[in-house]
Amino acid sequence: MAKSAFDTLRALAIASQALGFILIITLETLMGDAARPWQGWTLAAMVTVALGIALVRLYRRNKARKALARRLADDDGDT
């Protein structure tokens, strides 16, 4: 499997975290102390997205490992 220079999951993680922090700062600016619950929900969403991305990355890595192990096992069986 060729390694690409652009990692979509990493870009998604960075973009979601940046968007979350911008939203938190904007809420504080516009709403003052009333923004606290909304900031908490925003932070919870950021953590949820980060965990989701980590799970997808782990799934893809394990899938690639299993495919590589299968190919190596097939190559050993052919000789």
CSV table of N, CA and C in Angstrom, one decimal:
chain,number,residue,atom,x,y,z
A,1,MET,N,0.8,-1.2,0.0
A,1,MET,CA,0.0,0.0,0.0
A,1,MET,C,0.9,1.2,0.0
A,2,ALA,N,0.7,2.1,-1.0
A,2,ALA,CA,1.6,3.3,-1.1
A,2,ALA,C,1.2,4.3,-0.1
A,3,LYS,N,2.1,4.9,0.5
A,3,LYS,CA,1.9,6.0,1.5
A,3,LYS,C,1.7,7.3,0.7
A,4,SER,N,0.6,8.0,1.0
A,4,SER,CA,0.4,9.2,0.3
A,4,SER,C,0.9,10.4,1.1
A,5,ALA,N,1.3,11.5,0.5
A,5,ALA,CA,1.8,12.6,1.2
A,5,ALA,C,0.7,13.3,2.0
A,6,PHE,N,-0.5,13.2,1.5
A,6,PHE,CA,-1.6,13.9,2.2
A,6,PHE,C,-2.4,12.9,3.0
A,7,ASP,N,-2.5,13.2,4.3
A,7,ASP,CA,-3.3,12.3,5.2
A,7,ASP,C,-4.6,12.9,5.5
A,8,THR,N,-5.7,12.4,4.9
A,8,THR,CA,-7.0,12.9,5.0
A,8,THR,C,-7.5,13.0,6.5
A,9,LEU,N,-7.2,11.9,7.2
A,9,LEU,CA,-7.7,11.9,8.6
A,9,LEU,C,-7.0,12.9,9.5
A,10,ARG,N,-5.7,13.1,9.2
A,10,ARG,CA,-5.0,14.1,10.0
A,10,ARG,C,-5.5,15.5,9.6
A,11,ALA,N,-5.8,15.8,8.4
A,11,ALA,CA,-6.3,17.1,8.0
A,11,ALA,C,-7.7,17.3,8.6
A,12,LEU,N,-8.5,16.2,8.6
A,12,LEU,CA,-9.9,16.3,9.3
A,12,LEU,C,-9.7,16.6,10.8
A,13,ALA,N,-8.8,15.9,11.4
A,13,ALA,CA,-8.6,16.2,12.9
A,13,ALA,C,-8.2,17.6,13.1
A,14,ILE,N,-7.2,18.1,12.4
A,14,ILE,CA,-6.7,19.5,12.6
A,14,ILE,C,-7.8,20.5,12.3
A,15,ALA,N,-8.6,20.3,11.2
A,15,ALA,CA,-9.7,21.2,10.9
A,15,ALA,C,-10.8,21.2,11.9
A,16,SER,N,-11.1,20.0,12.4
A,16,SER,CA,-12.2,20.0,13.4
A,16,SER,C,-11.8,20.6,14.7
A,17,GLN,N,-10.5,20.4,15.1
A,17,GLN,CA,-10.1,21.1,16.4
A,17,GLN,C,-10.0,22.6,16.2
A,18,ALA,N,-9.5,23.0,15.0
A,18,ALA,CA,-9.4,24.5,14.8
A,18,ALA,C,-10.8,25.1,14.8
A,19,LEU,N,-11.7,24.4,14.1
A,19,LEU,CA,-13.1,25.0,14.1
A,19,LEU,C,-13.7,25.0,15.5
A,20,GLY,N,-13.4,24.0,16.3
A,20,GLY,CA,-13.9,24.0,17.6
A,20,GLY,C,-13.4,25.1,18.5
A,21,PHE,N,-12.1,25.3,18.4
A,21,PHE,CA,-11.5,26.4,19.2
A,21,PHE,C,-12.0,27.8,18.7
A,22,ILE,N,-12.2,27.9,17.4
A,22,ILE,CA,-12.7,29.2,16.9
A,22,ILE,C,-14.1,29.4,17.4
A,23,LEU,N,-14.9,28.4,17.4
A,23,LEU,CA,-16.3,28.5,17.9
A,23,LEU,C,-16.3,28.8,19.4
A,24,ILE,N,-15.4,28.2,20.2
A,24,ILE,CA,-15.4,28.5,21.6
A,24,ILE,C,-15.0,29.9,21.9
A,25,ILE,N,-14.0,30.4,21.2
A,25,ILE,CA,-13.6,31.8,21.3
A,25,ILE,C,-14.8,32.8,20.8
A,26,THR,N,-15.4,32.4,19.7
A,26,THR,CA,-16.5,33.3,19.2
A,26,THR,C,-17.7,33.3,20.2
A,27,LEU,N,-18.0,32.1,20.8
A,27,LEU,CA,-19.1,32.1,21.8
A,27,LEU,C,-18.8,33.0,23.0
A,28,GLU,N,-17.5,32.9,23.4
A,28,GLU,CA,-17.1,33.8,24.6
A,28,GLU,C,-17.2,35.2,24.2
A,29,THR,N,-16.8,35.6,23.0
A,29,THR,CA,-16.9,37.0,22.6
A,29,THR,C,-18.3,37.5,22.5
A,30,LEU,N,-19.2,36.7,21.9
A,30,LEU,CA,-20.5,37.1,21.6
A,30,LEU,C,-21.5,37.0,22.9
A,31,MET,N,-21.3,36.0,23.7
A,31,MET,CA,-22.2,35.7,24.7
A,31,MET,C,-21.7,36.0,26.2
A,32,GLY,N,-20.4,36.1,26.3
A,32,GLY,CA,-19.9,36.3,27.7
A,32,GLY,C,-20.0,35.1,28.5
A,33,ASP,N,-20.5,35.3,29.8
A,33,ASP,CA,-20.6,34.1,30.7
A,33,ASP,C,-21.7,33.2,30.3
A,34,ALA,N,-22.7,33.6,29.5
A,34,ALA,CA,-23.8,32.7,29.1
A,34,ALA,C,-23.3,31.6,28.1
A,35,ALA,N,-22.1,31.8,27.6
A,35,ALA,CA,-21.5,30.9,26.6
A,35,ALA,C,-21.0,29.6,27.3
A,36,ARG,N,-20.8,29.5,28.6
A,36,ARG,CA,-20.2,28.4,29.2
A,36,ARG,C,-20.8,27.0,28.9
A,37,PRO,N,-22.2,26.9,28.9
A,37,PRO,CA,-22.7,25.6,28.5
A,37,PRO,C,-22.4,25.2,27.1
A,38,TRP,N,-22.5,26.2,26.2
A,38,TRP,CA,-22.3,26.0,24.8
A,38,TRP,C,-20.8,25.6,24.5
A,39,GLN,N,-20.0,26.2,25.3
A,39,GLN,CA,-18.5,25.9,25.1
A,39,GLN,C,-18.3,24.5,25.6
A,40,GLY,N,-19.0,24.1,26.6
A,40,GLY,CA,-18.8,22.7,27.1
A,40,GLY,C,-19.3,21.7,26.1
A,41,TRP,N,-20.4,22.0,25.5
A,41,TRP,CA,-20.9,21.1,24.4
A,41,TRP,C,-20.0,21.1,23.2
A,42,THR,N,-19.4,22.2,22.9
A,42,THR,CA,-18.5,22.3,21.8
A,42,THR,C,-17.2,21.4,22.1
A,43,LEU,N,-16.7,21.6,23.3
A,43,LEU,CA,-15.6,20.8,23.7
A,43,LEU,C,-15.9,19.3,23.7
A,44,ALA,N,-17.1,18.9,24.1
A,44,ALA,CA,-17.5,17.5,24.1
A,44,ALA,C,-17.6,17.0,22.7
A,45,ALA,N,-18.1,17.8,21.7
A,45,ALA,CA,-18.1,17.4,20.3
A,45,ALA,C,-16.7,17.3,19.8
A,46,MET,N,-15.8,18.2,20.1
A,46,MET,CA,-14.4,18.1,19.7
A,46,MET,C,-13.8,16.8,20.1
A,47,VAL,N,-14.0,16.4,21.4
A,47,VAL,CA,-13.4,15.2,21.9
A,47,VAL,C,-14.0,14.0,21.2
A,48,THR,N,-15.3,14.0,21.0
A,48,THR,CA,-16.0,12.9,20.3
A,48,THR,C,-15.5,12.7,18.9
A,49,VAL,N,-15.3,13.8,18.1
A,49,VAL,CA,-14.7,13.7,16.8
A,49,VAL,C,-13.3,13.2,16.8
A,50,ALA,N,-12.5,13.7,17.8
A,50,ALA,CA,-11.1,13.2,17.9
A,50,ALA,C,-11.1,11.7,18.2
A,51,LEU,N,-12.0,11.2,19.0
A,51,LEU,CA,-12.0,9.8,19.3
A,51,LEU,C,-12.5,9.0,18.1
A,52,GLY,N,-13.4,9.5,17.4
A,52,GLY,CA,-13.9,8.9,16.2
A,52,GLY,C,-12.8,8.7,15.1
A,53,ILE,N,-12.1,9.8,15.0
A,53,ILE,CA,-10.9,9.8,14.0
A,53,ILE,C,-9.9,8.8,14.5
A,54,ALA,N,-9.6,8.7,15.8
A,54,ALA,CA,-8.6,7.8,16.3
A,54,ALA,C,-9.1,6.4,16.0
A,55,LEU,N,-10.4,6.1,16.2
A,55,LEU,CA,-10.9,4.7,15.9
A,55,LEU,C,-10.8,4.4,14.5
A,56,VAL,N,-11.1,5.3,13.6
A,56,VAL,CA,-11.0,5.0,12.1
A,56,VAL,C,-9.5,4.8,11.8
A,57,ARG,N,-8.6,5.5,12.3
A,57,ARG,CA,-7.2,5.3,12.0
A,57,ARG,C,-6.7,4.0,12.5
A,58,LEU,N,-7.2,3.6,13.7
A,58,LEU,CA,-6.8,2.3,14.3
A,58,LEU,C,-7.4,1.1,13.4
A,59,TYR,N,-8.6,1.3,13.0
A,59,TYR,CA,-9.3,0.3,12.1
A,59,TYR,C,-8.5,0.1,10.8
A,60,ARG,N,-8.2,1.3,10.2
A,60,ARG,CA,-7.4,1.2,8.9
A,60,ARG,C,-6.1,0.6,9.1
A,61,ARG,N,-5.4,0.9,10.2
A,61,ARG,CA,-4.0,0.3,10.4
A,61,ARG,C,-4.1,-1.2,10.6
A,62,ASN,N,-5.1,-1.6,11.4
A,62,ASN,CA,-5.2,-3.0,11.7
A,62,ASN,C,-5.6,-3.8,10.4
A,63,LYS,N,-6.5,-3.2,9.6
A,63,LYS,CA,-6.9,-3.8,8.3
A,63,LYS,C,-5.7,-3.9,7.4
A,64,ALA,N,-4.8,-2.9,7.3
A,64,ALA,CA,-3.7,-3.0,6.5
A,64,ALA,C,-2.7,-4.1,7.0
A,65,ARG,N,-2.5,-4.2,8.3
A,65,ARG,CA,-1.7,-5.2,8.9
A,65,ARG,C,-2.1,-6.6,8.6
A,66,LYS,N,-3.5,-6.8,8.7
A,66,LYS,CA,-4.0,-8.1,8.4
A,66,LYS,C,-3.8,-8.5,6.9
A,67,ALA,N,-4.0,-7.5,6.0
A,67,ALA,CA,-3.9,-7.7,4.6
A,67,ALA,C,-2.4,-8.1,4.3
A,68,LEU,N,-1.5,-7.4,4.9
A,68,LEU,CA,0.0,-7.6,4.7
A,68,LEU,C,0.3,-9.0,5.3
A,69,ALA,N,-0.2,-9.4,6.4
A,69,ALA,CA,0.1,-10.7,7.0
A,69,ALA,C,-0.5,-11.8,6.0
A,70,ARG,N,-1.7,-11.6,5.5
A,70,ARG,CA,-2.3,-12.5,4.5
A,70,ARG,C,-1.4,-12.7,3.3
A,71,ARG,N,-0.9,-11.5,2.8
A,71,ARG,CA,-0.1,-11.6,1.6
A,71,ARG,C,1.2,-12.3,1.9
A,72,LEU,N,1.8,-12.0,3.0
A,72,LEU,CA,3.1,-12.7,3.4
A,72,LEU,C,2.8,-14.2,3.6
A,73,ALA,N,1.7,-14.6,4.2
A,73,ALA,CA,1.4,-16.0,4.4
A,73,ALA,C,1.2,-16.7,3.0
A,74,ASP,N,0.5,-16.0,2.1
A,74,ASP,CA,0.3,-16.6,0.7
A,74,ASP,C,1.6,-16.7,0.0
A,75,ASP,N,2.5,-15.8,0.2
A,75,ASP,CA,3.8,-15.9,-0.5
A,75,ASP,C,4.6,-17.0,0.1
A,76,ASP,N,4.5,-17.2,1.4
A,76,ASP,CA,5.3,-18.4,2.0
A,76,ASP,C,4.7,-19.7,1.5
A,77,GLY,N,3.4,-19.8,1.3
A,77,GLY,CA,2.8,-21.0,0.9
A,77,GLY,C,3.0,-21.3,-0.5
A,78,ASP,N,3.4,-20.4,-1.3
A,78,ASP,CA,3.6,-20.6,-2.8
A,78,ASP,C,5.0,-21.2,-3.0
A,79,THR,N,5.9,-21.0,-2.1
A,79,THR,CA,7.3,-21.4,-2.4
A,79,THR,C,7.5,-22.8,-1.9
